[in-house]
Short mmCIF file of N, CA and C in Angstrom, two decimals:
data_model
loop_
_atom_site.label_atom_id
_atom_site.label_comp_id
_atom_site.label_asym_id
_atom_site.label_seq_id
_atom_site.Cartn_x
_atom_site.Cartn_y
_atom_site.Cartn_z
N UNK A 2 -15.77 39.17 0.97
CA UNK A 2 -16.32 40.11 0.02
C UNK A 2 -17.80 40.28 0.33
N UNK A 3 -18.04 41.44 0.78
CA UNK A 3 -19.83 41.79 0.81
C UNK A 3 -20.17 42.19 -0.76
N UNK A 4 -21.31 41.65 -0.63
CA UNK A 4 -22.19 41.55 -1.84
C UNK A 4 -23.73 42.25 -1.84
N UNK A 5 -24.34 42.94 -2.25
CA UNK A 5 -25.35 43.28 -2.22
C UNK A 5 -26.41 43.01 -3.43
N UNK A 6 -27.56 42.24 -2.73
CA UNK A 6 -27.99 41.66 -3.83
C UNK A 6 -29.57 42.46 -4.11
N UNK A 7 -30.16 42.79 -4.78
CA UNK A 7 -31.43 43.52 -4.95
C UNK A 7 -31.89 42.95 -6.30
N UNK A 8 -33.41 43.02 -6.19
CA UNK A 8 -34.35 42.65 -7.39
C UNK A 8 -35.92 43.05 -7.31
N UNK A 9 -36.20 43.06 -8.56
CA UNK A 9 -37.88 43.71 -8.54
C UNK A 9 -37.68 45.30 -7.94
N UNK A 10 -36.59 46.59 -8.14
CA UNK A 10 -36.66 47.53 -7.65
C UNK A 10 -37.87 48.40 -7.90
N UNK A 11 -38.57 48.23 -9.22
CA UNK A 11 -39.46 48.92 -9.78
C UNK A 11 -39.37 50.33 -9.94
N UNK A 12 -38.21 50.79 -10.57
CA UNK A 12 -38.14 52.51 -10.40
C UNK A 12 -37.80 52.93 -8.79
N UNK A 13 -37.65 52.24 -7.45
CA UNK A 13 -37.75 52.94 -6.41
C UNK A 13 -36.28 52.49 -6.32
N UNK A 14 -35.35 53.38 -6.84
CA UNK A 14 -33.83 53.61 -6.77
C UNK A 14 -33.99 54.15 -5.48
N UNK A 15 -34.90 55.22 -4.69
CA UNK A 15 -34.47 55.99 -3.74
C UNK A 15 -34.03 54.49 -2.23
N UNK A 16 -34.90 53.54 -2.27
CA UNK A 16 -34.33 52.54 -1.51
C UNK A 16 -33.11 51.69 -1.74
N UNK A 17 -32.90 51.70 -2.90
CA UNK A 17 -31.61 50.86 -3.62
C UNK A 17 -30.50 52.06 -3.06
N UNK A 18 -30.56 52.88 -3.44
CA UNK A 18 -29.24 53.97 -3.05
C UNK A 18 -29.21 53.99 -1.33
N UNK A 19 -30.56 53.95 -0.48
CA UNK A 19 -30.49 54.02 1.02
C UNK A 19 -29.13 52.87 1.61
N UNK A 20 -29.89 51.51 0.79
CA UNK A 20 -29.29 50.38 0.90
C UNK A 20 -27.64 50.11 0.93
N UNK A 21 -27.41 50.83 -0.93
CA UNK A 21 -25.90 50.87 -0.98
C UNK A 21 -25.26 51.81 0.09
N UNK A 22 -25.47 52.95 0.32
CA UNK A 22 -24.68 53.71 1.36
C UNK A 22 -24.81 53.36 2.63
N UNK A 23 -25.71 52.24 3.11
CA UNK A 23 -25.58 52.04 4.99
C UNK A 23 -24.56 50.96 4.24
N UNK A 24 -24.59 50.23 3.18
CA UNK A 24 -23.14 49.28 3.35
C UNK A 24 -22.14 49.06 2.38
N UNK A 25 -21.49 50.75 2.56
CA UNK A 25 -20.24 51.12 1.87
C UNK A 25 -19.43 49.98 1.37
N UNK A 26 -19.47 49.18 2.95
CA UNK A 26 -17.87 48.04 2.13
C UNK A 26 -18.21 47.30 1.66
N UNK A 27 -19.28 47.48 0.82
CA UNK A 27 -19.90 46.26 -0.29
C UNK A 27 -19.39 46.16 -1.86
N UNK A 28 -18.33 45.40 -2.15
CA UNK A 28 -17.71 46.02 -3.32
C UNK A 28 -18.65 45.72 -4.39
N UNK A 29 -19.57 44.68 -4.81
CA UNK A 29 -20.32 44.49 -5.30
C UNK A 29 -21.55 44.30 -5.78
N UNK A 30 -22.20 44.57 -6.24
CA UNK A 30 -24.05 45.02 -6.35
C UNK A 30 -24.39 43.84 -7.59
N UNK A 31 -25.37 43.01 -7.17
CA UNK A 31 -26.02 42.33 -7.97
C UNK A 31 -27.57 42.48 -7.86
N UNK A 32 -27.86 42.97 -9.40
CA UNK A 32 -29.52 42.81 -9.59
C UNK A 32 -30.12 41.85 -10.29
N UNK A 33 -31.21 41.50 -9.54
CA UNK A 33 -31.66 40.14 -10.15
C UNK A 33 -33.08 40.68 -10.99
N UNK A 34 -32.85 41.43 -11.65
CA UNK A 34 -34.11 41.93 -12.83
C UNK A 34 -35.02 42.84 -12.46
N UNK A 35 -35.99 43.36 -13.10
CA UNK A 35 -36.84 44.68 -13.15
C UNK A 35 -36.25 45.38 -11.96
N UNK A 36 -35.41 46.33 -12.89
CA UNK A 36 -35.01 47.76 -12.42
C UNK A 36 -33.80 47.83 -13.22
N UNK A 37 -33.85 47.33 -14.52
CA UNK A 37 -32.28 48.03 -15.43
C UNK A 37 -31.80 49.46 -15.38
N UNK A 38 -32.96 50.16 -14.82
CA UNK A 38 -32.94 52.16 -14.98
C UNK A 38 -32.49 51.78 -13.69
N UNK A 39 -32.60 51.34 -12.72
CA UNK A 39 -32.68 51.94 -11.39
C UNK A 39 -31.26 51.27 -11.17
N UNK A 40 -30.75 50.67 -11.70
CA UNK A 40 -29.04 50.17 -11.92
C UNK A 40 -28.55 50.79 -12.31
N UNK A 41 -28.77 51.50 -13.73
CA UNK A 41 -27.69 52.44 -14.80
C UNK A 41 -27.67 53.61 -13.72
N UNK A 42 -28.22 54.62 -13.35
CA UNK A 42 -28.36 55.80 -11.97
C UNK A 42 -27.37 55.05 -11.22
N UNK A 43 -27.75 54.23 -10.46
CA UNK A 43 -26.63 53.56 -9.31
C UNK A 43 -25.26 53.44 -9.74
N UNK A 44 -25.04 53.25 -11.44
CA UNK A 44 -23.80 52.30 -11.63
C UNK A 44 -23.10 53.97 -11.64
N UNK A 45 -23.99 55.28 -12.39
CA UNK A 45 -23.60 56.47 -12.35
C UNK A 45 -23.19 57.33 -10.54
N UNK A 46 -24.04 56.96 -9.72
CA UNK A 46 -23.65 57.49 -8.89
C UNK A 46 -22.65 56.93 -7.39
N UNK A 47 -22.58 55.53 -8.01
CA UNK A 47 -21.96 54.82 -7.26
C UNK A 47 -20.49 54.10 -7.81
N UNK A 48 -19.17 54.80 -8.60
CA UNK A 48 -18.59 54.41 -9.80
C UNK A 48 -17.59 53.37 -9.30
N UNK A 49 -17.31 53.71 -7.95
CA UNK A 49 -16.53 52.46 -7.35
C UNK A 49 -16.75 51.17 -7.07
N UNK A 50 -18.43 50.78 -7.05
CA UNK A 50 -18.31 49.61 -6.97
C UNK A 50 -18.82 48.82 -8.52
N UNK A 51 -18.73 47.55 -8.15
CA UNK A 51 -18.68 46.67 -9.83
C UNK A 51 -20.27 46.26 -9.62
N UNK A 52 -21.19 46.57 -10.60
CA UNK A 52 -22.70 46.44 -10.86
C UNK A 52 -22.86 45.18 -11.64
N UNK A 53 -24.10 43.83 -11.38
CA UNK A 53 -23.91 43.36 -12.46
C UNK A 53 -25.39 42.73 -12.50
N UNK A 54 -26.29 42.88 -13.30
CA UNK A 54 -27.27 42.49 -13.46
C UNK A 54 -28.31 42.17 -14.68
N UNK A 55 -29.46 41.54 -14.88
CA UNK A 55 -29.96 40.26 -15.31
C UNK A 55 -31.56 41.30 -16.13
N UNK A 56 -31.90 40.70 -16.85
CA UNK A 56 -32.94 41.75 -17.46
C UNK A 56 -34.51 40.57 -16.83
N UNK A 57 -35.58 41.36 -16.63
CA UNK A 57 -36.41 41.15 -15.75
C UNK A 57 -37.61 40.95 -16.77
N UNK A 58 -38.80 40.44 -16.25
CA UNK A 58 -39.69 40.72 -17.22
C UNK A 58 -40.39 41.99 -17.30
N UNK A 59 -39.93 42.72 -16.69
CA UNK A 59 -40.52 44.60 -16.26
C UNK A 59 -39.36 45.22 -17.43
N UNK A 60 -38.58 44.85 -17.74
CA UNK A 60 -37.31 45.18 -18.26
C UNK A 60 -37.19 45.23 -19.63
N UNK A 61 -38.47 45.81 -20.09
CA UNK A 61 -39.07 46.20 -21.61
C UNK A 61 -37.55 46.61 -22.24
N UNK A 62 -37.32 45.99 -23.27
CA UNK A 62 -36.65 46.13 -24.38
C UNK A 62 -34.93 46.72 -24.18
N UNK A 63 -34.97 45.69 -22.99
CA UNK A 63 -33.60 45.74 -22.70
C UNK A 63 -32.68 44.67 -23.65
N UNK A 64 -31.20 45.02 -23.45
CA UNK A 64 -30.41 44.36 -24.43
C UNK A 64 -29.94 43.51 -23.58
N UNK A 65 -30.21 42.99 -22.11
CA UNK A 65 -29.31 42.42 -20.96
C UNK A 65 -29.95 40.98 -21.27
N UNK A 66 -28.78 40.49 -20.77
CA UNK A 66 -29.10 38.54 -20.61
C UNK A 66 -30.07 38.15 -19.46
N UNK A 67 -30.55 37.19 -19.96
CA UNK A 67 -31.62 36.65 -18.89
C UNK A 67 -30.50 36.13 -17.78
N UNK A 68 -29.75 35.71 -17.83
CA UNK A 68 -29.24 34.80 -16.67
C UNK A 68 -27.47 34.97 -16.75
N UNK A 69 -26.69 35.32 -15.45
CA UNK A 69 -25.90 35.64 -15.46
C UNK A 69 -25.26 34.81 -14.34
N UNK A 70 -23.69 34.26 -15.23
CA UNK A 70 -22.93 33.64 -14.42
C UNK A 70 -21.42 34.14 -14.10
N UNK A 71 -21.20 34.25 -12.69
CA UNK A 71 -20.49 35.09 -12.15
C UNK A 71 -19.47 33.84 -11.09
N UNK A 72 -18.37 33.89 -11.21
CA UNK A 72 -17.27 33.50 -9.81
C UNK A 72 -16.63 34.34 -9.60
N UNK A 73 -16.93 34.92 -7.93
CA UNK A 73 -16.46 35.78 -6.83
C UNK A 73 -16.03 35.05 -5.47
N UNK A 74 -15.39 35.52 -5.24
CA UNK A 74 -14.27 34.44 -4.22
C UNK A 74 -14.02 32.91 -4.02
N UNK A 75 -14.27 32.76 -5.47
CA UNK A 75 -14.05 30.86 -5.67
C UNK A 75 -15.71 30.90 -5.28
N UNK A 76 -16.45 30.90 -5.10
CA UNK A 76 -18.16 30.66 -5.60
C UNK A 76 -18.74 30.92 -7.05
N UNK A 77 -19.18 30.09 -7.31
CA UNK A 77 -19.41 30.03 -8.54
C UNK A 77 -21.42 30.52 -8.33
N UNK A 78 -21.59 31.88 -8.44
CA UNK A 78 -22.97 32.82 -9.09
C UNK A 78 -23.69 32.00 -9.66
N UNK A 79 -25.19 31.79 -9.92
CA UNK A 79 -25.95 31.99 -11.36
C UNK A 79 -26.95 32.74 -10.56
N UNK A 80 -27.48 33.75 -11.63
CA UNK A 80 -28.29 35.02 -11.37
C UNK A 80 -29.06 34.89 -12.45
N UNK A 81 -30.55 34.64 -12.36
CA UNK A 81 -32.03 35.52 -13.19
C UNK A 81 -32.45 35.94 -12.18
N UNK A 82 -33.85 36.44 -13.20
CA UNK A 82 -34.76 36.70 -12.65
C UNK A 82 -35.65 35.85 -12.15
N UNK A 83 -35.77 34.85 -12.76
CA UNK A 83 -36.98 33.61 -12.63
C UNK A 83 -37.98 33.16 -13.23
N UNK A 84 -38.61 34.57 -13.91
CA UNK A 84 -40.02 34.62 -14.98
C UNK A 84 -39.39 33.04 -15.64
N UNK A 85 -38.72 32.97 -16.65
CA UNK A 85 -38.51 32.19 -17.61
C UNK A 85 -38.18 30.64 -16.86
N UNK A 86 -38.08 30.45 -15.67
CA UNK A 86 -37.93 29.38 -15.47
C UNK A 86 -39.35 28.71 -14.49
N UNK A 87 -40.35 29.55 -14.62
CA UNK A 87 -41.40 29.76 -14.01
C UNK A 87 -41.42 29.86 -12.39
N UNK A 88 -40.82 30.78 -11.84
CA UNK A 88 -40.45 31.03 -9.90
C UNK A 88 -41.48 31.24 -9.24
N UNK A 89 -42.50 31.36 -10.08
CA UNK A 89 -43.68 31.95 -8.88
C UNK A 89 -44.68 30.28 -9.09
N UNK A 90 -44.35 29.16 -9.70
CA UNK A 90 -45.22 28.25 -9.83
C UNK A 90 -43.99 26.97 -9.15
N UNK A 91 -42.76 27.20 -8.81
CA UNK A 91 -42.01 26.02 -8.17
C UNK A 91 -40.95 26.76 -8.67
N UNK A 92 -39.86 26.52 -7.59
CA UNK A 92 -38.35 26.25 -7.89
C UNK A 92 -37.50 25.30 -8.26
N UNK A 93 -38.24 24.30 -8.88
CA UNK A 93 -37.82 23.43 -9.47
C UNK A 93 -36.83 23.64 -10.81
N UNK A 94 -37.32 24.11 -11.58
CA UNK A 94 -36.59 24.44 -12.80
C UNK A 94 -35.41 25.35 -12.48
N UNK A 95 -35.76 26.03 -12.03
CA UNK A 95 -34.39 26.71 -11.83
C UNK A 95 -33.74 26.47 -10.79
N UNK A 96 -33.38 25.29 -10.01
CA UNK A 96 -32.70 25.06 -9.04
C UNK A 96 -31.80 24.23 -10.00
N UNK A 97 -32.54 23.51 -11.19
CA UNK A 97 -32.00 22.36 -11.45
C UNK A 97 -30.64 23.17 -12.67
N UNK A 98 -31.02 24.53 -13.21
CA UNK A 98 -30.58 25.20 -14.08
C UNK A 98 -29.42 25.60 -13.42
N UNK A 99 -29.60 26.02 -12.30
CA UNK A 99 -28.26 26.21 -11.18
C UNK A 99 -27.49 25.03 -11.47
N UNK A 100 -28.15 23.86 -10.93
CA UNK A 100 -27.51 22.93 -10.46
C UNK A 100 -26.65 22.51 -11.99
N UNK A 101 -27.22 22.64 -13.27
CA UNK A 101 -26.47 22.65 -14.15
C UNK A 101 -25.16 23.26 -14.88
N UNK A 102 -25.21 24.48 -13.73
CA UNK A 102 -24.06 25.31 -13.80
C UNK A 102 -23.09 24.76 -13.20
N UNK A 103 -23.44 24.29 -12.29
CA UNK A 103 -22.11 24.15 -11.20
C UNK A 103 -22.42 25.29 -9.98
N UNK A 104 -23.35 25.62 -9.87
CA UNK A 104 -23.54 26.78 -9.09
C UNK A 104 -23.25 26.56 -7.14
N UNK A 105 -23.09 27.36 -6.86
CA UNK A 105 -22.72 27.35 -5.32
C UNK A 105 -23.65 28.00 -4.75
N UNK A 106 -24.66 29.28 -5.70
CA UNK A 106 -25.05 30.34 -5.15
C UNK A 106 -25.85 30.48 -6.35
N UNK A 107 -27.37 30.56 -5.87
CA UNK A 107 -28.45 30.88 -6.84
C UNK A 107 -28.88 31.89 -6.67
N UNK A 108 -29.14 33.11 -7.08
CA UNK A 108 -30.00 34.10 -6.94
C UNK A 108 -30.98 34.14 -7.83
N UNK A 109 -32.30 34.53 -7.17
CA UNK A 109 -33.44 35.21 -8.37
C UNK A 109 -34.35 36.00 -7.31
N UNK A 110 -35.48 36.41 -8.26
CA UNK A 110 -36.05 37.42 -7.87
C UNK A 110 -37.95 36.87 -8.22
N UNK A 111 -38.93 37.88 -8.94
CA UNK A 111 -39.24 37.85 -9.86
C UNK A 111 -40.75 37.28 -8.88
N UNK A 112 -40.78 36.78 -7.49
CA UNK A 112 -41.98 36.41 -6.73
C UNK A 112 -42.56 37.71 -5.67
N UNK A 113 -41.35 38.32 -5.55
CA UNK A 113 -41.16 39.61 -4.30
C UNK A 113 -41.21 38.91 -2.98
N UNK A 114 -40.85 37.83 -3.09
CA UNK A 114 -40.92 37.01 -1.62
C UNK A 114 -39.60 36.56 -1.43
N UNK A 115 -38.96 37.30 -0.37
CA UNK A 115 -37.57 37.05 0.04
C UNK A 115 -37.28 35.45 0.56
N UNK A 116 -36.24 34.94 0.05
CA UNK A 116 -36.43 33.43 0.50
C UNK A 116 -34.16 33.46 0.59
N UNK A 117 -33.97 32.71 1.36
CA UNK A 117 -32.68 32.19 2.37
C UNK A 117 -32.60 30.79 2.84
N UNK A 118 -32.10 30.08 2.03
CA UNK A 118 -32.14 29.30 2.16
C UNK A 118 -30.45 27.91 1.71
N UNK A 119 -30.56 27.16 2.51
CA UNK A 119 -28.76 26.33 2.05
C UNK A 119 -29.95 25.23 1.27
N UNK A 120 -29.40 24.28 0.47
CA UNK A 120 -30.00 22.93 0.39
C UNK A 120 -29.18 22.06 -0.52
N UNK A 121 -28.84 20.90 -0.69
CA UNK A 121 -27.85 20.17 -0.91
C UNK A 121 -27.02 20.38 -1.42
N UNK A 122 -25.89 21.92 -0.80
CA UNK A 122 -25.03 22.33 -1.29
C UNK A 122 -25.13 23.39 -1.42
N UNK A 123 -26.31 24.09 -1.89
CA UNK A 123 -26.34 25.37 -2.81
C UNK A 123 -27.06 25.73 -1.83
N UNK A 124 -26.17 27.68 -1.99
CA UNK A 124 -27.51 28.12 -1.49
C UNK A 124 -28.44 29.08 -2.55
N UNK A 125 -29.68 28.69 -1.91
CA UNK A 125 -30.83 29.56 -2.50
C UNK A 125 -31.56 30.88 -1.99
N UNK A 126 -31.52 31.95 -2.96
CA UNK A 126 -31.20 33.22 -2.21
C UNK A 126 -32.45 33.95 -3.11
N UNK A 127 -33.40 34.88 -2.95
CA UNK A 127 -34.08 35.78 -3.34
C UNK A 127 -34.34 36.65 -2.57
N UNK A 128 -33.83 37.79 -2.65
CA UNK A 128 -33.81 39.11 -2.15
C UNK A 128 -34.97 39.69 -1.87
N UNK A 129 -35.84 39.29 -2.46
CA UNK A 129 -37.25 40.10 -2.05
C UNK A 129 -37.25 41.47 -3.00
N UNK A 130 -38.19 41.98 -2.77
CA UNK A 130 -38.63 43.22 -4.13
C UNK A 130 -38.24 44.92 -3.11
N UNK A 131 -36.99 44.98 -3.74
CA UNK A 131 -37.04 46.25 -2.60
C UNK A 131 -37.36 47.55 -3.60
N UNK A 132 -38.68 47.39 -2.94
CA UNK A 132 -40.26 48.27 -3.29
C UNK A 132 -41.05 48.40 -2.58
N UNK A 133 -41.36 49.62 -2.21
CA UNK A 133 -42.92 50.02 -1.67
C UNK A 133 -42.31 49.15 -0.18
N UNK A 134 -43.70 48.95 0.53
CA UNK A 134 -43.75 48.50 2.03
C UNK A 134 -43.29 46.59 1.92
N UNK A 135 -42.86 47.08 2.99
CA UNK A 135 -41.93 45.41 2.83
C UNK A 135 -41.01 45.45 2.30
N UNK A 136 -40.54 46.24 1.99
CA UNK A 136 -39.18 46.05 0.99
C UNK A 136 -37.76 45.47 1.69
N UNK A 137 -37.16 45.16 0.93
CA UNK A 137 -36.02 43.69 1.26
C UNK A 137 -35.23 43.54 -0.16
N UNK A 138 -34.10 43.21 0.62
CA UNK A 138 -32.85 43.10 -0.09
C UNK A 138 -31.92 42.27 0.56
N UNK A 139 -30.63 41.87 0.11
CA UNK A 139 -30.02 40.95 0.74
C UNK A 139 -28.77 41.14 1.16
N UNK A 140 -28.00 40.98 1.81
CA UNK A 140 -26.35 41.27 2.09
C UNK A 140 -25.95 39.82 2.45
N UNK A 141 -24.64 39.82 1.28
CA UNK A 141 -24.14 38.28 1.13
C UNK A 141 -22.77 38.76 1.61
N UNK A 142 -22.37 37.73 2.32
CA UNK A 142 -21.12 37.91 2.70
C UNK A 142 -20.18 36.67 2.51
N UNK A 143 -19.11 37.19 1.36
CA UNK A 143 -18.34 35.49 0.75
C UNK A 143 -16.89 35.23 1.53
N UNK A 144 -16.26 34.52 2.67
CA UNK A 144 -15.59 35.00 3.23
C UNK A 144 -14.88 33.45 2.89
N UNK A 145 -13.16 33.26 3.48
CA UNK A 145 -12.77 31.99 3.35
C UNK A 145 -13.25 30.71 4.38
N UNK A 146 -14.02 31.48 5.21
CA UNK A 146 -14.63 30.44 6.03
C UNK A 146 -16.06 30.00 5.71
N UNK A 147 -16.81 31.27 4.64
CA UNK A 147 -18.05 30.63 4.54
C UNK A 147 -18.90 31.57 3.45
N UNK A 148 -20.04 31.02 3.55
CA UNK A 148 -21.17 32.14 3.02
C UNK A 148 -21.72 32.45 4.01
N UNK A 149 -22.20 33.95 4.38
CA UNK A 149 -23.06 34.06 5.43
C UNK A 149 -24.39 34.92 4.49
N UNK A 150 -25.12 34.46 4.28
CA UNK A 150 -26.27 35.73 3.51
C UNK A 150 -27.82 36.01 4.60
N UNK A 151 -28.02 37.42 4.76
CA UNK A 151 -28.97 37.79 5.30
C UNK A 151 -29.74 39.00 4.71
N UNK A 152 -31.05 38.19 4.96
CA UNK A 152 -32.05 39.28 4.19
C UNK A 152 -32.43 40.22 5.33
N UNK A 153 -32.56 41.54 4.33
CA UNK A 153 -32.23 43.00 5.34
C UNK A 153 -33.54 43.69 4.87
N UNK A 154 -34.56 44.04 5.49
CA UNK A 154 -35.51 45.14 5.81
C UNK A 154 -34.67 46.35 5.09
N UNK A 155 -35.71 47.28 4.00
CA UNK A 155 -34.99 48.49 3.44
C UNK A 155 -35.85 49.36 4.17
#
């Protein structure tokens, strides 16, 4: 199962939509916070695949959950943003919040610094802010032989 993971879009849907159409056979889209607008457009113009995402601290007076737990091909998801577990001062807290899940697969966002990473078990995944120059996003791929995830230049 390809997965497409994006966060920090900031209104620039026009890269989020580039993204989804170079990789059609992606049945699933995960956002890891700020860009709830730039999801609802996508979830409208894109109706076949399944959208699922996390409210951001950009994500003024949204009704969405901070943190979202998801199992897709026997991997067990947890998805924020990060603000609340403080991501831009250590990954500590929220590795351990994973690790309280049962998680296989951490995503967050919320630094704009794309990070790929396995570590005792889990992997740790932030997509990067696909925004403006530099922009980055991720393509996860959940297969019965493995995880393969690579962060992709938008």
């Amino acid at each position: 199962m390809k997965i497409l993971v994006f966060s920090d879009t900031h209104g620039d849907f026009t890269r989020m939509q580039k993204a989804i159409m170079s990789h059609s056979d992606a049945e699933v889209v995960i956002h890891c916070g700020d860009g709830e607008r730039d999801v609802e457009y996508m979830r409208r113009s894109f109706p076949n695949k399944a959208f699922f995402n996390v409210c951001g601290n950009c994500d003024w007076g949204s009704s969405l959950e901070p943190t979202l737990e998801i199992i897709l091909e026997g991997k067990r998801i947890f998805a924020t943003h990060g603000h609340l577990y403080g991501a831009k001062m250590g990954l500590n807290r929220l590795i351990y919040a994973a690790k309280e899940k049962n998680a296989d697969i951490l995503l967050y966002g919320h630094t704009h610094i794309s990070m790929n990473e396995y570590d005792d078990g889990m992997y740790i995944i932030n997509p990067g802010s696909c925004h403006g120059y530099g922009a980055t996003y991720c393509l996860l791929d959940i297969t019965e032989k493995g995880v393969l995830a690579s962060i992709v230049k938008a």
